[in-house]
CSV table of C-alpha atoms in Angstrom, one decimal:
chain,number,residue,atom,x,y,z
A,1,MET,CA,73.8,77.9,103.0
A,2,MET,CA,75.5,80.5,105.0
A,3,ASN,CA,74.3,82.2,108.2
A,4,VAL,CA,75.5,85.8,107.6
A,5,PRO,CA,77.1,85.9,104.2
A,6,LEU,CA,79.3,88.8,103.0
A,7,ILE,CA,78.1,89.6,99.5
A,8,LEU,CA,79.7,91.9,96.9
A,9,GLY,CA,77.2,92.8,94.2
A,10,PHE,CA,77.8,94.8,91.0
A,11,ASP,CA,76.1,95.8,87.7
A,12,THR,CA,77.2,97.4,84.5
A,13,SER,CA,74.2,96.4,82.3
A,14,VAL,CA,73.2,100.1,81.7
A,15,ALA,CA,75.0,103.4,81.7
A,16,HIS,CA,76.7,103.0,85.1
A,17,CYS,CA,79.0,101.1,87.4
A,18,ALA,CA,77.0,100.1,90.5
A,19,ALA,CA,78.2,98.1,93.5
A,20,ALA,CA,77.2,97.3,97.0
A,21,LEU,CA,78.7,95.3,99.9
A,22,ARG,CA,76.2,93.5,102.1
A,23,HIS,CA,76.7,91.6,105.3
A,24,GLY,CA,73.5,90.0,106.3
A,25,ASP,CA,70.8,92.7,106.6
A,26,ASN,CA,73.4,95.5,106.6
A,27,ILE,CA,74.6,97.4,103.6
A,28,LEU,CA,78.2,98.3,104.5
A,29,LEU,CA,78.8,100.4,101.4
A,30,SER,CA,77.0,101.3,98.2
A,31,ARG,CA,78.2,103.2,95.1
A,32,THR,CA,76.6,104.1,91.8
A,33,GLU,CA,78.6,106.0,89.2
A,34,GLY,CA,76.9,107.1,86.0
A,35,MET,CA,78.9,106.5,82.8
A,36,THR,CA,78.1,105.8,79.2
A,37,ARG,CA,81.5,104.1,78.5
A,38,GLY,CA,84.5,102.9,80.4
A,39,GLN,CA,82.8,100.4,82.7
A,40,ALA,CA,85.4,97.8,81.8
A,41,GLU,CA,88.2,100.0,83.1
A,42,ARG,CA,86.3,101.3,86.1
A,43,LEU,CA,84.7,98.1,87.5
A,44,MET,CA,87.6,96.4,89.2
A,45,PRO,CA,89.0,99.6,90.8
A,46,LEU,CA,85.6,100.3,92.2
A,47,LEU,CA,85.2,96.8,93.7
A,48,GLU,CA,88.8,97.1,95.2
A,49,TYR,CA,87.8,100.4,96.7
A,50,MET,CA,84.6,98.9,98.2
A,51,LEU,CA,86.6,96.2,100.0
A,52,THR,CA,89.5,98.4,101.1
A,53,ALA,CA,87.1,101.0,102.5
A,54,GLU,CA,85.7,98.4,104.8
A,55,GLY,CA,89.0,96.9,105.8
A,56,LEU,CA,88.2,93.7,103.8
A,57,GLY,CA,89.9,91.6,101.2
A,58,TRP,CA,88.7,89.4,98.4
A,59,CYS,CA,89.1,86.3,100.5
A,60,ASP,CA,86.6,87.6,103.0
A,61,LEU,CA,83.7,87.4,100.6
A,62,ASP,CA,81.2,84.6,100.8
A,63,ALA,CA,79.4,85.2,97.5
A,64,LEU,CA,79.1,87.6,94.5
A,65,ALA,CA,76.0,89.0,92.9
A,66,VAL,CA,75.8,90.4,89.4
A,67,GLY,CA,73.2,92.0,87.2
A,68,ILE,CA,72.6,90.0,84.0
A,69,GLY,CA,70.3,92.4,82.1
A,70,PRO,CA,68.5,92.9,79.9
A,71,GLY,CA,70.4,96.1,79.0
A,72,ASN,CA,73.5,97.1,77.0
A,73,PHE,CA,75.1,94.0,75.5
A,74,THR,CA,78.7,95.0,76.1
A,75,GLY,CA,77.9,96.2,79.7
A,76,ILE,CA,76.3,92.9,80.6
A,77,ARG,CA,79.3,90.9,79.3
A,78,ILE,CA,81.7,93.1,81.3
A,79,SER,CA,80.1,92.4,84.7
A,80,VAL,CA,79.1,88.8,84.0
A,81,SER,CA,82.6,87.9,82.9
A,82,ALA,CA,84.1,89.6,85.9
A,83,ALA,CA,81.7,87.7,88.3
A,84,ARG,CA,82.4,84.3,86.7
A,85,GLY,CA,86.2,84.9,86.8
A,86,LEU,CA,86.2,86.1,90.4
A,87,ALA,CA,83.9,83.3,91.6
A,88,LEU,CA,86.2,80.7,90.0
A,89,ALA,CA,89.4,82.3,91.5
A,90,LEU,CA,87.9,82.7,94.9
A,91,GLY,CA,86.0,79.5,95.1
A,92,ILE,CA,82.7,81.2,96.0
A,93,PRO,CA,79.3,81.3,94.3
A,94,ALA,CA,78.2,84.0,91.9
A,95,VAL,CA,74.5,84.7,91.6
A,96,GLY,CA,73.1,86.2,88.5
A,97,ILE,CA,70.0,88.5,89.0
A,98,SER,CA,67.9,89.9,86.1
A,99,ALA,CA,66.5,93.4,86.0
A,100,PHE,CA,63.0,91.8,86.0
A,101,GLU,CA,63.8,90.2,89.4
A,102,LEU,CA,65.1,93.5,90.8
A,103,LEU,CA,62.0,95.4,89.8
A,104,ALA,CA,59.7,92.7,91.1
A,105,ALA,CA,61.6,92.7,94.4
A,106,GLU,CA,61.0,96.5,94.8
A,107,ALA,CA,57.2,96.2,94.1
A,108,GLU,CA,54.5,95.4,96.6
A,109,PRO,CA,54.2,91.6,96.9
A,110,ALA,CA,51.6,90.0,94.7
A,111,GLU,CA,50.7,86.5,93.6
A,112,HIS,CA,51.1,87.4,89.9
A,113,GLN,CA,53.1,90.2,88.4
A,114,LEU,CA,54.0,91.1,84.8
A,115,VAL,CA,57.2,93.0,85.0
A,116,SER,CA,57.9,95.5,82.2
A,117,LEU,CA,61.2,97.1,81.2
A,118,PRO,CA,61.8,99.7,78.4
A,119,ALA,CA,63.0,98.3,75.1
A,120,PRO,CA,63.9,99.9,71.7
A,121,ARG,CA,61.4,101.8,69.5
A,122,GLY,CA,58.6,102.1,72.0
A,123,SER,CA,58.4,98.4,72.8
A,124,VAL,CA,58.9,96.8,76.2
A,125,TYR,CA,60.4,93.6,77.6
A,126,VAL,CA,58.0,91.7,79.9
A,127,GLN,CA,58.2,88.6,82.1
A,128,LEU,CA,55.5,87.0,84.2
A,129,PHE,CA,56.2,86.2,87.8
A,130,THR,CA,54.2,83.9,90.0
A,131,GLY,CA,54.8,83.7,93.8
A,132,GLY,CA,57.8,86.0,93.4
A,133,ARG,CA,59.6,83.8,90.8
A,134,ALA,CA,59.7,84.0,87.0
A,135,SER,CA,57.1,81.6,85.6
A,136,GLU,CA,57.6,82.3,81.8
A,137,PRO,CA,60.5,83.4,79.6
A,138,PRO,CA,60.9,87.1,78.9
A,139,ARG,CA,59.7,88.5,75.6
A,140,GLN,CA,59.5,91.8,73.7
A,141,ILE,CA,56.0,93.2,73.0
A,142,ASP,CA,54.2,96.3,71.8
A,143,PRO,CA,52.7,97.8,75.0
A,144,SER,CA,49.7,99.3,73.1
A,145,ASN,CA,48.9,96.0,71.3
A,146,PRO,CA,50.0,93.0,73.4
A,147,PRO,CA,50.0,89.7,71.5
A,148,ALA,CA,47.0,87.5,71.8
A,149,ASP,CA,48.9,84.7,73.5
A,150,LEU,CA,49.9,87.0,76.4
A,151,LEU,CA,47.4,85.6,78.8
A,152,LEU,CA,47.6,86.9,82.4
A,153,PRO,CA,46.1,85.3,85.5
A,154,SER,CA,43.2,87.2,87.1
A,155,GLY,CA,44.3,90.1,89.2
A,156,CYS,CA,47.9,90.1,87.8
A,157,GLN,CA,49.7,93.4,88.5
A,158,VAL,CA,51.6,95.0,85.7
A,159,ILE,CA,54.6,96.9,87.1
A,160,GLY,CA,57.3,99.0,85.5
A,161,ALA,CA,57.5,100.6,82.0
A,162,GLN,CA,54.1,101.5,80.3
A,163,ALA,CA,52.3,99.6,83.1
A,164,THR,CA,49.0,101.4,82.7
A,165,GLN,CA,49.1,101.2,78.9
A,166,ILE,CA,49.7,97.4,79.0
A,167,ALA,CA,47.0,96.9,81.7
A,168,ASN,CA,44.4,98.9,79.6
A,169,ALA,CA,45.3,97.0,76.5
A,170,LEU,CA,44.5,93.7,78.3
A,171,ALA,CA,41.0,94.9,79.0
A,172,GLY,CA,41.3,95.1,82.8
A,173,ALA,CA,42.9,91.8,83.3
A,174,ALA,CA,45.7,93.5,85.2
A,175,LEU,CA,46.1,96.1,87.8
A,176,PRO,CA,48.8,98.7,87.1
A,177,ALA,CA,51.3,99.3,89.9
A,178,THR,CA,53.3,102.5,90.4
A,179,VAL,CA,56.9,101.1,90.5
A,180,ALA,CA,58.6,102.3,87.3
A,181,THR,CA,62.4,102.3,88.1
A,182,ILE,CA,64.8,100.4,90.3
A,183,THR,CA,66.0,103.2,92.6
A,184,THR,CA,68.4,101.2,94.9
A,185,LEU,CA,70.0,98.8,92.4
A,186,PRO,CA,73.1,97.5,94.2
A,187,GLU,CA,71.3,97.2,97.5
A,188,THR,CA,68.4,95.3,95.9
A,189,LEU,CA,70.8,93.2,93.9
A,190,THR,CA,72.6,91.9,97.0
A,191,ARG,CA,69.3,91.4,98.9
A,192,VAL,CA,67.8,89.2,96.1
A,193,ALA,CA,71.1,87.3,95.9
A,194,GLN,CA,71.1,86.7,99.6
A,195,ASP,CA,67.6,85.2,99.4
A,196,ARG,CA,68.7,83.0,96.5
A,197,LEU,CA,71.7,81.8,98.4
A,198,ALA,CA,69.4,80.8,101.3
A,199,ALA,CA,67.1,78.8,99.1
A,200,PRO,CA,67.8,75.1,98.5
A,201,GLY,CA,69.1,74.0,95.1
A,202,THR,CA,72.1,74.4,92.9
A,203,LEU,CA,73.0,77.9,91.6
A,204,PRO,CA,73.8,78.1,87.9
A,205,GLN,CA,76.6,80.2,86.7
A,206,PRO,CA,75.6,83.8,85.8
A,207,ALA,CA,74.8,84.2,82.1
A,208,PRO,CA,73.8,87.3,80.1
A,209,LEU,CA,70.1,87.7,79.6
A,210,TYR,CA,69.4,88.9,76.0
A,211,VAL,CA,65.8,89.3,75.1
A,212,ARG,CA,66.4,90.7,71.7
A,213,SER,CA,68.9,89.5,69.1
A,214,ALA,CA,72.6,90.3,69.8
A,215,ASP,CA,73.1,91.7,66.3
A,216,ALA,CA,71.1,94.9,67.0
A,217,ALA,CA,73.2,98.0,66.8
A,218,PRO,CA,74.6,99.1,70.2
A,219,PRO,CA,73.4,102.8,69.9
A,220,ARG,CA,69.8,101.5,69.8
A,221,ASP,CA,70.1,99.8,73.2
A,222,ALA,CA,67.2,100.4,75.5
A,223,PRO,CA,67.6,103.5,77.7
A,224,PRO,CA,68.7,103.0,81.3
A,225,VAL,CA,65.9,101.7,83.5
A,226,ILE,CA,67.8,102.0,86.8
A,227,LEU,CA,68.5,105.3,88.5
A,228,PRO,CA,71.5,106.0,90.7
């Protein structure tokens, strides 16, 4: 699609504002600011700072990348709405990337991966990946007692939250990996988006990824899974 795209990526799906500016294989600038509230007020000034610090303007961008969750409902809406509005105004694509995709991208490559993220009340959100792409919708499960219909391919790796517990509960059908957090979120976000831009096909507009019902109380949102 583009030879060397300039991508601005950002995420407010958990208790932070995180952003990175990528030009091809180079991260020009990356910032992650921890905050439990105020992302709506902080996001645009942070993005303006990122561009100004590199002597760039909005019209220099080729694409946007945005984290779509799962995570805090309000936080996800803030960044997804910003990405969609900016993409429309600038006439450039916006790529929505889930936390499942980010965690899979940081793990060792494997044919089959079950990616697991923390969820409320000791549960986890899981999604199966095959060949580096999501092959089933995400779902919420009890890691100590996975549902009977959660059938994993032979040798599938379980990565992320409660990986060993899930693998043990599946009677050895999975091999637990060690990756538990996304340590370089904005850099990984823009890298995954760059790969998506290079692939053939039409990119859908970013949309929030809600695994559990949106009527859950905000204070019970899952704890942050991404470290600054």
